[in-house]
């Protein structure tokens, strides 16, 4: 605010033809009283070259024109010879030495190349199978479902709820959406509602309970996504992931709607098929071995439960669905967390509808 009067006086002085030497002395005295003098370099000089406002000395003219933002001559003085850093600058300097070194700042940001992107650039296969440990967990969960189904519906509910929770979380992580607490909670809540409806209505009303819950949850997911303030593409992607996760978790309730013997045979066949698929064999060979092992397990468990030789067909069909879920969980460079969620749950969840249909 002190520059405007000075500029007006300076311009009037030039216009009235005052003595340049008198004007220079007057400017020096005025600048010392009303302007701020910089006694050292600032932190910006360490990143960018200092900006100088000093104008080149021009030849004296009879009536020079003053610039609108001309700085006083005193502020254009040469830099001091010695610089004593302030305590605050010393503290910032120590912090910068201790902090890790980063690359130069960019407008778009420095993006990190993920393992999946690096694998794509190297031309590696996008299929990474879960392996033996997730297969062992799938087999354990399948055996729990098989044994609990022989006990009763409420005993079956305990491993089924665990399967539905892992299914909801694994599908979101498989699609690269993490954390997605609201979507996971919504899908898991739909599964719990379907379980409660099945227990209240009975196995005879299983299709109505499952399809009714699925329809309500699709509508609820649509309403929640419409209330979101994200971009249209992100909202559509989130809607598809939420609907698919809720559908898989709700459809897994088909184990409650199916006959107890069918659940026993189907879950045991899925457990054997996944273990056989995880063996270190070529893919075509391991698929054939898994289907044959599942059919043999279906015959064996069916003979113990009274399901008979029809257990071979049920076991092989359940194994086909389980292998499809296993393949889905292996696609697009999944992480270890995907293997221990989607890789464990999807084979059993995908086989639930077929176990219900063939178990009738």
Short mmCIF file of C-alpha atoms in Angstrom, two decimals:
data_model
loop_
_atom_site.label_atom_id
_atom_site.label_comp_id
_atom_site.label_asym_id
_atom_site.label_seq_id
_atom_site.Cartn_x
_atom_site.Cartn_y
_atom_site.Cartn_z
CA UNK A 1 0.00 0.00 0.00
CA UNK A 2 3.01 2.29 0.31
CA UNK A 3 3.98 1.84 -3.33
CA UNK A 4 1.16 3.86 -4.90
CA UNK A 5 1.99 7.27 -3.33
CA UNK A 6 5.64 6.73 -4.13
CA UNK A 7 4.84 5.88 -7.74
CA UNK A 8 2.66 8.97 -8.11
CA UNK A 9 5.36 11.22 -6.69
CA UNK A 10 7.99 9.59 -8.81
CA UNK A 11 5.92 10.05 -11.96
CA UNK A 12 5.12 13.70 -11.13
CA UNK A 13 8.75 14.37 -10.46
CA UNK A 14 9.76 13.10 -13.88
CA UNK A 15 6.99 15.01 -15.54
CA UNK A 16 7.94 18.30 -13.83
CA UNK A 17 11.62 17.90 -14.78
CA UNK A 18 13.19 17.66 -11.37
CA UNK A 19 16.89 17.07 -10.89
CA UNK A 20 17.72 13.34 -11.22
CA UNK A 21 20.33 13.48 -8.42
CA UNK A 22 17.85 15.07 -6.00
CA UNK A 23 15.23 12.55 -7.04
CA UNK A 24 17.63 9.61 -6.42
CA UNK A 25 18.45 10.82 -2.90
CA UNK A 26 14.79 11.32 -2.14
CA UNK A 27 13.99 7.80 -3.38
CA UNK A 28 16.71 6.25 -1.22
CA UNK A 29 15.49 8.01 1.90
CA UNK A 30 11.85 7.08 1.19
CA UNK A 31 12.64 3.42 0.49
CA UNK A 32 14.61 3.05 3.74
CA UNK A 33 11.63 4.28 5.74
CA UNK A 34 8.68 2.59 4.02
CA UNK A 35 9.90 -0.53 2.23
CA UNK A 36 10.91 -3.95 3.46
CA UNK A 37 14.52 -4.99 2.95
CA UNK A 38 15.33 -8.64 2.28
CA UNK A 39 18.43 -9.78 4.19
CA UNK A 40 18.81 -13.28 2.84
CA UNK A 41 17.60 -15.90 0.40
CA UNK A 42 14.34 -17.73 0.93
CA UNK A 43 13.58 -21.44 0.71
CA UNK A 44 12.39 -21.05 -2.87
CA UNK A 45 15.92 -20.45 -4.04
CA UNK A 46 16.75 -24.07 -3.26
CA UNK A 47 14.19 -25.36 -5.80
CA UNK A 48 13.77 -22.60 -8.35
CA UNK A 49 16.15 -19.90 -9.53
CA UNK A 50 15.48 -16.62 -7.73
CA UNK A 51 13.33 -14.16 -9.60
CA UNK A 52 14.97 -10.78 -9.98
CA UNK A 53 12.91 -7.66 -10.37
CA UNK A 54 15.90 -5.49 -11.19
CA UNK A 55 15.48 -3.66 -14.43
CA UNK A 56 18.51 -3.14 -16.68
CA UNK A 57 20.04 0.26 -16.32
CA UNK A 58 18.94 2.37 -19.22
CA UNK A 59 20.45 5.54 -20.56
CA UNK A 60 19.06 8.69 -18.93
CA UNK A 61 16.31 10.22 -20.99
CA UNK A 62 14.80 13.64 -20.75
CA UNK A 63 11.41 12.44 -19.52
CA UNK A 64 11.39 8.68 -18.70
CA UNK A 65 8.07 6.92 -18.23
CA UNK A 66 7.62 5.21 -14.84
CA UNK A 67 6.29 1.65 -14.84
CA UNK A 68 3.08 0.99 -12.89
CA UNK A 69 4.76 -1.55 -10.59
CA UNK A 70 8.29 -0.19 -10.51
CA UNK A 71 10.09 -1.21 -7.33
CA UNK A 72 12.14 1.27 -5.31
CA UNK A 73 15.86 1.38 -6.00
CA UNK A 74 16.71 0.38 -2.47
CA UNK A 75 14.93 -2.95 -2.88
CA UNK A 76 17.03 -3.62 -5.97
CA UNK A 77 20.23 -3.48 -4.01
CA UNK A 78 22.75 -6.26 -4.25
CA UNK A 79 22.41 -9.42 -2.13
CA UNK A 80 24.17 -9.44 1.25
CA UNK A 81 27.52 -11.09 1.53
CA UNK A 82 26.72 -13.25 4.55
CA UNK A 83 23.60 -15.24 5.35
CA UNK A 84 22.61 -16.43 8.81
CA UNK A 85 19.74 -18.94 8.69
CA UNK A 86 16.84 -18.50 11.06
CA UNK A 87 16.10 -21.21 13.66
CA UNK A 88 12.92 -22.15 11.80
CA UNK A 89 14.84 -22.64 8.56
CA UNK A 90 17.41 -24.79 10.38
CA UNK A 91 14.61 -26.98 11.73
CA UNK A 92 13.10 -27.39 8.25
CA UNK A 93 16.51 -28.19 6.81
CA UNK A 94 17.03 -30.94 9.39
CA UNK A 95 13.62 -32.40 8.62
CA UNK A 96 14.33 -32.41 4.90
CA UNK A 97 17.59 -34.26 5.45
CA UNK A 98 15.84 -36.92 7.52
CA UNK A 99 12.93 -37.33 5.09
CA UNK A 100 13.25 -39.73 2.14
CA UNK A 101 14.22 -38.29 -1.20
CA UNK A 102 11.48 -37.89 -3.78
CA UNK A 103 11.51 -37.19 -7.46
CA UNK A 104 10.73 -33.84 -8.96
CA UNK A 105 7.17 -32.60 -8.61
CA UNK A 106 4.89 -33.07 -11.60
CA UNK A 107 1.44 -31.82 -12.46
CA UNK A 108 0.03 -35.31 -12.99
CA UNK A 109 1.75 -36.97 -10.03
CA UNK A 110 4.21 -39.82 -9.97
CA UNK A 111 2.14 -42.97 -10.51
CA UNK A 112 3.32 -46.26 -9.04
CA UNK A 113 3.43 -49.27 -11.35
CA UNK A 114 1.54 -52.15 -9.76
CA UNK A 115 2.52 -55.81 -10.00
CA UNK A 116 -0.34 -56.46 -12.40
CA UNK A 117 0.74 -53.63 -14.71
CA UNK A 118 4.35 -54.82 -14.62
CA UNK A 119 3.24 -58.36 -15.45
CA UNK A 120 1.17 -57.08 -18.37
CA UNK A 121 4.12 -55.12 -19.73
CA UNK A 122 6.33 -58.21 -19.41
CA UNK A 123 3.77 -60.31 -21.27
CA UNK A 124 3.11 -62.80 -18.49
CA UNK A 125 -0.13 -64.76 -18.17
CA UNK A 126 -2.98 -63.00 -16.35
CA UNK A 127 -4.02 -66.30 -14.75
CA UNK A 128 -2.50 -66.95 -11.33
CA UNK A 129 -4.11 -69.91 -9.58
CA UNK A 130 -4.67 -69.70 -5.81
CA UNK A 131 -2.56 -72.75 -4.97
CA UNK A 132 -2.75 -75.48 -2.37
CA UNK A 133 -3.30 -73.39 0.79
CA UNK A 134 -6.53 -71.70 -0.41
CA UNK A 135 -7.64 -75.04 -1.81
CA UNK A 136 -7.12 -76.61 1.60
CA UNK A 137 -9.25 -73.88 3.18
CA UNK A 138 -11.95 -74.45 0.57
CA UNK A 139 -11.88 -78.17 1.27
CA UNK A 140 -12.12 -77.54 5.01
CA UNK A 141 -15.08 -75.20 4.57
CA UNK A 142 -16.74 -77.67 2.19
CA UNK A 143 -16.35 -80.52 4.65
CA UNK A 144 -17.83 -78.33 7.39
CA UNK A 145 -20.83 -77.62 5.17
CA UNK A 146 -21.16 -81.30 4.32
CA UNK A 147 -21.05 -82.45 7.92
CA UNK A 148 -23.26 -79.64 9.27
CA UNK A 149 -25.95 -80.36 6.67
CA UNK A 150 -26.30 -83.87 8.05
CA UNK A 151 -26.88 -82.41 11.54
CA UNK A 152 -29.52 -79.79 10.71
CA UNK A 153 -30.29 -76.40 9.24
CA UNK A 154 -29.13 -74.37 12.21
CA UNK A 155 -25.83 -76.24 12.31
CA UNK A 156 -25.41 -75.58 8.60
CA UNK A 157 -25.99 -71.87 9.21
CA UNK A 158 -22.60 -71.40 10.97
CA UNK A 159 -20.25 -72.37 8.09
CA UNK A 160 -22.69 -70.88 5.59
CA UNK A 161 -22.49 -67.41 7.18
CA UNK A 162 -18.69 -67.62 7.09
CA UNK A 163 -18.85 -68.59 3.40
CA UNK A 164 -21.14 -65.66 2.59
CA UNK A 165 -18.92 -63.13 4.41
CA UNK A 166 -15.78 -64.29 2.60
CA UNK A 167 -17.66 -64.25 -0.71
CA UNK A 168 -18.79 -60.63 -0.29
CA UNK A 169 -15.30 -59.42 0.67
CA UNK A 170 -13.48 -61.48 -1.95
CA UNK A 171 -15.56 -60.30 -4.89
CA UNK A 172 -14.88 -56.62 -4.18
CA UNK A 173 -11.18 -57.29 -3.74
CA UNK A 174 -11.10 -59.32 -6.95
CA UNK A 175 -12.47 -56.29 -8.80
CA UNK A 176 -9.80 -54.02 -7.31
CA UNK A 177 -12.24 -52.19 -5.02
CA UNK A 178 -10.73 -52.04 -1.54
CA UNK A 179 -11.63 -50.90 1.00
CA UNK A 180 -15.33 -51.09 0.07
CA UNK A 181 -16.88 -51.41 3.50
CA UNK A 182 -20.33 -50.20 2.50
CA UNK A 183 -20.61 -52.55 -0.47
CA UNK A 184 -19.32 -55.54 1.52
CA UNK A 185 -21.68 -54.78 4.40
CA UNK A 186 -24.61 -54.40 1.99
CA UNK A 187 -23.91 -57.71 0.25
CA UNK A 188 -23.39 -59.56 3.52
CA UNK A 189 -26.59 -58.08 4.96
CA UNK A 190 -28.50 -59.35 1.94
CA UNK A 191 -27.11 -62.83 2.57
CA UNK A 192 -28.21 -62.72 6.20
CA UNK A 193 -31.70 -61.60 5.16
CA UNK A 194 -31.93 -64.50 2.70
CA UNK A 195 -30.83 -66.95 5.41
CA UNK A 196 -33.44 -65.61 7.82
CA UNK A 197 -36.16 -65.80 5.16
CA UNK A 198 -35.26 -69.41 4.39
CA UNK A 199 -35.28 -70.42 8.02
CA UNK A 200 -38.63 -68.73 8.54
CA UNK A 201 -40.34 -69.94 5.35
CA UNK A 202 -38.79 -73.40 5.10
CA UNK A 203 -37.05 -75.23 2.27
CA UNK A 204 -40.23 -75.45 0.25
CA UNK A 205 -40.24 -71.66 -0.24
CA UNK A 206 -36.55 -71.43 -1.03
CA UNK A 207 -36.81 -69.92 -4.54
CA UNK A 208 -39.22 -67.20 -3.40
CA UNK A 209 -37.03 -66.29 -0.44
CA UNK A 210 -33.80 -66.15 -2.45
CA UNK A 211 -35.17 -64.42 -5.55
CA UNK A 212 -37.21 -61.96 -3.49
CA UNK A 213 -34.21 -60.96 -1.40
CA UNK A 214 -32.06 -60.67 -4.51
CA UNK A 215 -34.58 -58.37 -6.22
CA UNK A 216 -34.87 -56.10 -3.20
CA UNK A 217 -31.10 -55.88 -2.87
CA UNK A 218 -30.60 -55.02 -6.54
CA UNK A 219 -33.07 -52.16 -6.15
CA UNK A 220 -31.42 -51.03 -2.91
CA UNK A 221 -27.97 -51.07 -4.55
CA UNK A 222 -29.29 -49.00 -7.44
CA UNK A 223 -30.77 -46.39 -5.11
CA UNK A 224 -27.56 -46.11 -3.10
CA UNK A 225 -25.45 -45.69 -6.22
CA UNK A 226 -27.76 -42.97 -7.54
CA UNK A 227 -27.19 -41.04 -4.33
CA UNK A 228 -23.44 -41.18 -4.80
CA UNK A 229 -21.52 -38.09 -5.94
CA UNK A 230 -18.87 -40.03 -7.85
CA UNK A 231 -18.34 -39.95 -11.60
CA UNK A 232 -20.88 -41.82 -13.75
CA UNK A 233 -18.33 -44.45 -14.76
CA UNK A 234 -17.34 -45.08 -11.15
CA UNK A 235 -20.96 -45.31 -10.08
CA UNK A 236 -21.72 -47.87 -12.78
CA UNK A 237 -18.65 -49.89 -11.86
CA UNK A 238 -19.59 -49.80 -8.19
CA UNK A 239 -23.18 -50.79 -8.99
CA UNK A 240 -22.10 -53.83 -10.98
CA UNK A 241 -19.66 -54.94 -8.28
CA UNK A 242 -22.23 -54.48 -5.52
CA UNK A 243 -24.97 -56.34 -7.37
CA UNK A 244 -22.66 -59.23 -8.30
CA UNK A 245 -21.29 -59.53 -4.77
CA UNK A 246 -24.77 -59.46 -3.24
CA UNK A 247 -26.01 -62.00 -5.79
CA UNK A 248 -23.21 -64.46 -5.05
CA UNK A 249 -23.62 -64.09 -1.28
CA UNK A 250 -27.41 -64.46 -1.47
CA UNK A 251 -27.31 -67.39 -3.92
CA UNK A 252 -24.98 -69.21 -1.52
CA UNK A 253 -28.02 -69.49 0.74
CA UNK A 254 -29.16 -72.19 -1.67
CA UNK A 255 -27.41 -74.68 0.62
CA UNK A 256 -30.17 -73.98 3.16
CA UNK A 257 -32.88 -74.46 0.54
CA UNK A 258 -31.46 -77.72 -0.85
CA UNK A 259 -32.00 -81.18 0.53
CA UNK A 260 -29.64 -82.09 3.34
CA UNK A 261 -28.27 -85.17 1.53
CA UNK A 262 -27.67 -83.13 -1.62
CA UNK A 263 -25.70 -80.54 0.36
CA UNK A 264 -23.64 -83.29 1.95
CA UNK A 265 -22.78 -84.83 -1.41
CA UNK A 266 -22.25 -81.56 -3.27
CA UNK A 267 -20.05 -79.84 -0.67
CA UNK A 268 -17.86 -82.93 -0.25
CA UNK A 269 -17.47 -83.22 -4.04
CA UNK A 270 -16.43 -79.56 -4.30
CA UNK A 271 -13.84 -80.07 -1.56
CA UNK A 272 -12.29 -83.04 -3.37
CA UNK A 273 -12.38 -81.31 -6.78
CA UNK A 274 -10.60 -78.18 -5.56
CA UNK A 275 -7.87 -80.22 -3.88
CA UNK A 276 -7.34 -82.23 -7.07
CA UNK A 277 -7.26 -79.05 -9.14
CA UNK A 278 -4.48 -77.63 -6.96
CA UNK A 279 -2.15 -80.55 -7.71
CA UNK A 280 1.00 -79.63 -9.71
CA UNK A 281 -0.28 -81.02 -13.01
CA UNK A 282 -0.91 -79.47 -16.43
CA UNK A 283 -4.19 -77.59 -16.54
CA UNK A 284 -6.13 -79.99 -18.83
CA UNK A 285 -4.97 -82.99 -16.86
CA UNK A 286 -5.80 -81.43 -13.50
CA UNK A 287 -9.30 -80.49 -14.69
CA UNK A 288 -10.02 -84.05 -15.78
CA UNK A 289 -8.60 -85.42 -12.54
CA UNK A 290 -10.71 -82.99 -10.51
CA UNK A 291 -13.93 -83.99 -12.30
CA UNK A 292 -13.23 -87.70 -11.90
CA UNK A 293 -12.35 -87.23 -8.23
CA UNK A 294 -15.54 -85.26 -7.64
CA UNK A 295 -17.65 -87.94 -9.32
CA UNK A 296 -15.99 -90.63 -7.21
CA UNK A 297 -16.59 -88.60 -4.04
CA UNK A 298 -20.21 -88.15 -5.05
CA UNK A 299 -20.66 -91.89 -5.42
CA UNK A 300 -18.95 -92.58 -2.09
CA UNK A 301 -20.81 -89.97 -0.06
CA UNK A 302 -24.07 -90.68 -1.88
CA UNK A 303 -23.82 -94.33 -0.88
CA UNK A 304 -23.46 -93.32 2.77
CA UNK A 305 -26.39 -90.90 2.73
CA UNK A 306 -28.84 -92.86 0.64
CA UNK A 307 -28.51 -90.51 -2.33
CA UNK A 308 -27.29 -93.47 -4.36
CA UNK A 309 -25.49 -93.44 -7.68
CA UNK A 310 -27.06 -90.09 -8.51
CA UNK A 311 -24.31 -88.67 -6.33
CA UNK A 312 -21.88 -89.11 -9.24
CA UNK A 313 -23.87 -86.75 -11.44
CA UNK A 314 -24.36 -84.26 -8.63
CA UNK A 315 -20.70 -84.42 -7.66
CA UNK A 316 -19.45 -83.90 -11.23
CA UNK A 317 -21.90 -81.03 -11.86
CA UNK A 318 -20.94 -79.32 -8.60
CA UNK A 319 -17.27 -79.76 -9.52
CA UNK A 320 -17.85 -78.01 -12.87
CA UNK A 321 -19.32 -74.96 -11.11
CA UNK A 322 -16.54 -75.04 -8.54
CA UNK A 323 -13.87 -75.06 -11.25
CA UNK A 324 -15.55 -72.08 -12.92
CA UNK A 325 -15.42 -70.15 -9.65
CA UNK A 326 -11.81 -71.23 -9.19
CA UNK A 327 -10.98 -69.91 -12.65
CA UNK A 328 -12.67 -66.57 -11.97
CA UNK A 329 -10.67 -66.14 -8.78
CA UNK A 330 -7.46 -66.79 -10.74
CA UNK A 331 -7.93 -64.12 -13.40
CA UNK A 332 -6.23 -60.73 -13.86
CA UNK A 333 -3.18 -61.02 -11.59
CA UNK A 334 -4.99 -61.46 -8.26
CA UNK A 335 -3.20 -60.77 -5.01
CA UNK A 336 -2.65 -63.09 -2.07
CA UNK A 337 -5.63 -61.53 -0.32
CA UNK A 338 -7.82 -62.41 -3.31
CA UNK A 339 -6.60 -66.00 -3.18
CA UNK A 340 -7.56 -66.34 0.47
CA UNK A 341 -11.00 -64.75 0.03
CA UNK A 342 -12.41 -65.15 -3.48
CA UNK A 343 -10.20 -68.16 -4.16
CA UNK A 344 -11.61 -69.90 -1.09
CA UNK A 345 -15.27 -68.91 -1.37
CA UNK A 346 -16.14 -68.71 -5.07
CA UNK A 347 -15.92 -72.49 -5.80
CA UNK A 348 -18.45 -73.24 -3.06
CA UNK A 349 -20.69 -70.24 -3.77
CA UNK A 350 -20.86 -71.01 -7.49
CA UNK A 351 -21.89 -74.61 -6.81
CA UNK A 352 -24.77 -73.70 -4.46
CA UNK A 353 -27.49 -73.12 -7.13
CA UNK A 354 -26.72 -76.38 -8.92
CA UNK A 355 -26.74 -78.32 -5.64
CA UNK A 356 -30.21 -76.93 -4.94
CA UNK A 357 -31.55 -77.67 -8.45
CA UNK A 358 -30.18 -81.22 -8.72
CA UNK A 359 -30.87 -81.97 -5.07
CA UNK A 360 -34.60 -81.61 -5.59
#
